[in-house]
XYZ file of C-alpha atoms in Angstrom:
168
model
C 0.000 0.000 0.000
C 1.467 3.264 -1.373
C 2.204 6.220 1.354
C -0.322 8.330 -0.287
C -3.479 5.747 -0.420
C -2.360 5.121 3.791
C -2.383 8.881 4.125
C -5.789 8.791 2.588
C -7.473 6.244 4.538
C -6.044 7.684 8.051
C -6.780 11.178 7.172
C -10.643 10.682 5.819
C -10.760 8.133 9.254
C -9.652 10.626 11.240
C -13.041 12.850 9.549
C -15.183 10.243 10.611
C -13.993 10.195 14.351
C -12.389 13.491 14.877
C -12.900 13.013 18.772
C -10.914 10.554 18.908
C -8.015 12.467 19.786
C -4.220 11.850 19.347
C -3.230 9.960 22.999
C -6.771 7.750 22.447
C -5.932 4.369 21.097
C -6.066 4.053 16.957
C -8.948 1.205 16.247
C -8.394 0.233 12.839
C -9.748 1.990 9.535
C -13.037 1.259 8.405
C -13.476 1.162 4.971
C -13.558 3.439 2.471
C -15.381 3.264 0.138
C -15.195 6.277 -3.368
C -17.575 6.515 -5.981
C -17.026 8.315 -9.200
C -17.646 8.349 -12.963
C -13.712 9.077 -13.453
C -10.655 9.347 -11.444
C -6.993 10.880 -11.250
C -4.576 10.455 -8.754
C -0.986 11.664 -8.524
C 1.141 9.665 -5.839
C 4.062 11.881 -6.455
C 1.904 14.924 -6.114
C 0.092 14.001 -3.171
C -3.416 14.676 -4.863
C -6.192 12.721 -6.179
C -9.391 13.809 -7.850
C -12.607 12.466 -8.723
C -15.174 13.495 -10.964
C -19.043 13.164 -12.116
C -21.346 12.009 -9.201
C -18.819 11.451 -6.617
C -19.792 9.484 -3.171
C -16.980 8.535 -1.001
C -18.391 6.596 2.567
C -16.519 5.694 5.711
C -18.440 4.775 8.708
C -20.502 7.194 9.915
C -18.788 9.638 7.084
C -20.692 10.499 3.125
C -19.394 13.322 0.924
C -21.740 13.728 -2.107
C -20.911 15.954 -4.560
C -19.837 16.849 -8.384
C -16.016 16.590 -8.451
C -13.750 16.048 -5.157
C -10.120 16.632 -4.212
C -8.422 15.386 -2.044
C -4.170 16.677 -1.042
C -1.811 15.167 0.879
C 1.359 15.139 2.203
C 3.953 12.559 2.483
C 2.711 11.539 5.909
C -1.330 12.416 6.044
C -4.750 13.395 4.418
C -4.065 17.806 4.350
C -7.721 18.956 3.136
C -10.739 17.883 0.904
C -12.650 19.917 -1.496
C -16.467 19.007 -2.711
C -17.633 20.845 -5.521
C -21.155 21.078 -6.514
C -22.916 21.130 -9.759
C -25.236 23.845 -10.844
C -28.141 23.549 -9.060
C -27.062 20.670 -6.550
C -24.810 21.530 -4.244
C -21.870 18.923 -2.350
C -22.837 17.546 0.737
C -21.382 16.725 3.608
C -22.967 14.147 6.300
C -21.733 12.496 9.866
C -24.272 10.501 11.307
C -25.699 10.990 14.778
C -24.060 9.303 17.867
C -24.453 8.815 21.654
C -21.487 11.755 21.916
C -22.452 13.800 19.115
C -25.718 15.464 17.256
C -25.248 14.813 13.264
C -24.088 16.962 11.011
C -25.394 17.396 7.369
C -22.989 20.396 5.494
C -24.381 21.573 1.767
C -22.766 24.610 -0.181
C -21.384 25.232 -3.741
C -17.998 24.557 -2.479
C -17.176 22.587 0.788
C -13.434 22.419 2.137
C -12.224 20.787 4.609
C -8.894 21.501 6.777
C -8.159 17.689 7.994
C -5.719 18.700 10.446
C -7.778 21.937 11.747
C -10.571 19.921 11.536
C -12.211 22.737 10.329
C -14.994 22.679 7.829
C -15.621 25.375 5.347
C -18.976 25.594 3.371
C -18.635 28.214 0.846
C -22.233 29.753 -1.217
C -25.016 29.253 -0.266
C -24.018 27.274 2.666
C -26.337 25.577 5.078
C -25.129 23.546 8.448
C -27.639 21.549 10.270
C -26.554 20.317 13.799
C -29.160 17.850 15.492
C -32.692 20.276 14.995
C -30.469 23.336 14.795
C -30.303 24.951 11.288
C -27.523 27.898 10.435
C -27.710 29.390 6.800
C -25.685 32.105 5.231
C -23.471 33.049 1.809
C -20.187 31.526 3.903
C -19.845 29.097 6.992
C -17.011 28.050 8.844
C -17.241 25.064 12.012
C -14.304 23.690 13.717
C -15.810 20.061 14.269
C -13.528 18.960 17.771
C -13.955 22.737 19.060
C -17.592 22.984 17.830
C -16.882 26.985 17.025
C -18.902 28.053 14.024
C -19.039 31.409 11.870
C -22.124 31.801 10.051
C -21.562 35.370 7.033
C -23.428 36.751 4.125
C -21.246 37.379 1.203
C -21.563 41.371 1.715
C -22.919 42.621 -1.190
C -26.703 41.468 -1.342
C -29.438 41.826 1.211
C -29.554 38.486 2.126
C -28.951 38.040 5.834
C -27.752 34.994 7.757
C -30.144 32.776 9.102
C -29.995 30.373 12.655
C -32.627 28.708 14.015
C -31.426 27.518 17.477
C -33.851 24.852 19.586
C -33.724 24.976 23.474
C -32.638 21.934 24.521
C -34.319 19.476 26.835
């Protein structure tokens, strides 16, 4: 197994259990598993991309979208990046757990910082957390910290959006 495809699996496991911190014990990978009409991947650049109706699964884990991209460097997963197609946007989805609500991310554009654990929805971005929903032009949400930023783009008159529910 190449350094680059081992740097993918840990990384986009580490997305799927970003709790699990770095002195908690590593259980091994699940699988992954990456859909796509076509593919490209460049071991000596560190990058791999996938195009045309793009799932890639892991666990709890499912990014939807257009085309995705995923970087490396010689030792881990760096970042991801979902693009959408007009109309339909990427998608982003952990599923619920006893620790943690469930997230479902959509936006034109959605990065993700793998080491930051930071997740960046760009246009038309919409994050809903268990019943809570937060909408605006740009979104940013530190998964381990849960810290989020919710901004309109600046230059229309569309405002940001949160509905927050008190909880039981």
């Amino acid at each position: 197994m190449t350094r680059f495809v081992r740097a993918l699996i840990w990384g986009l496991f580490a997305i799927a259990f970003p709790s699990t911190g770095a002195n908690a014990p590593s259980p091994s990978p699940l699988p992954i598993n990456i859909q796509a009409d076509s593919a490209t991947v460049s071991e000596t650049l560190g990058k791999s991309e996938y195009f045309g109706n793009v799932v890639i699964s892991q666990g709890d884990l499912k990014i939807t979208a257009e085309q995705v991209t995923l970087l490396s460097d010689k030792k881990s997963l760096t970042s991801i990046t979902a693009l959408g197609e007009s109309g339909e946007p990427a998608r982003f989805e952990r599923s619920a757990s006893s620790a943690r609500p469930g997230i479902i991310a959509e936006a034109k554009t959605i990065e993700y910082q793998v080491p930051l654990e930071t997740l960046m929805l760009l246009g038309d971005a919409l994050l809903q957390q268990g019943e809570d929903r937060y909408q605006g032009s740009r979104l940013s949400y530190n998964l381990q910290q849960g810290l989020f930023k919710v901004e309109n783009d600046g230059t229309s008159a569309d405002r940001i959006n949160l509905i927050i529910n008190p909880k039981p």
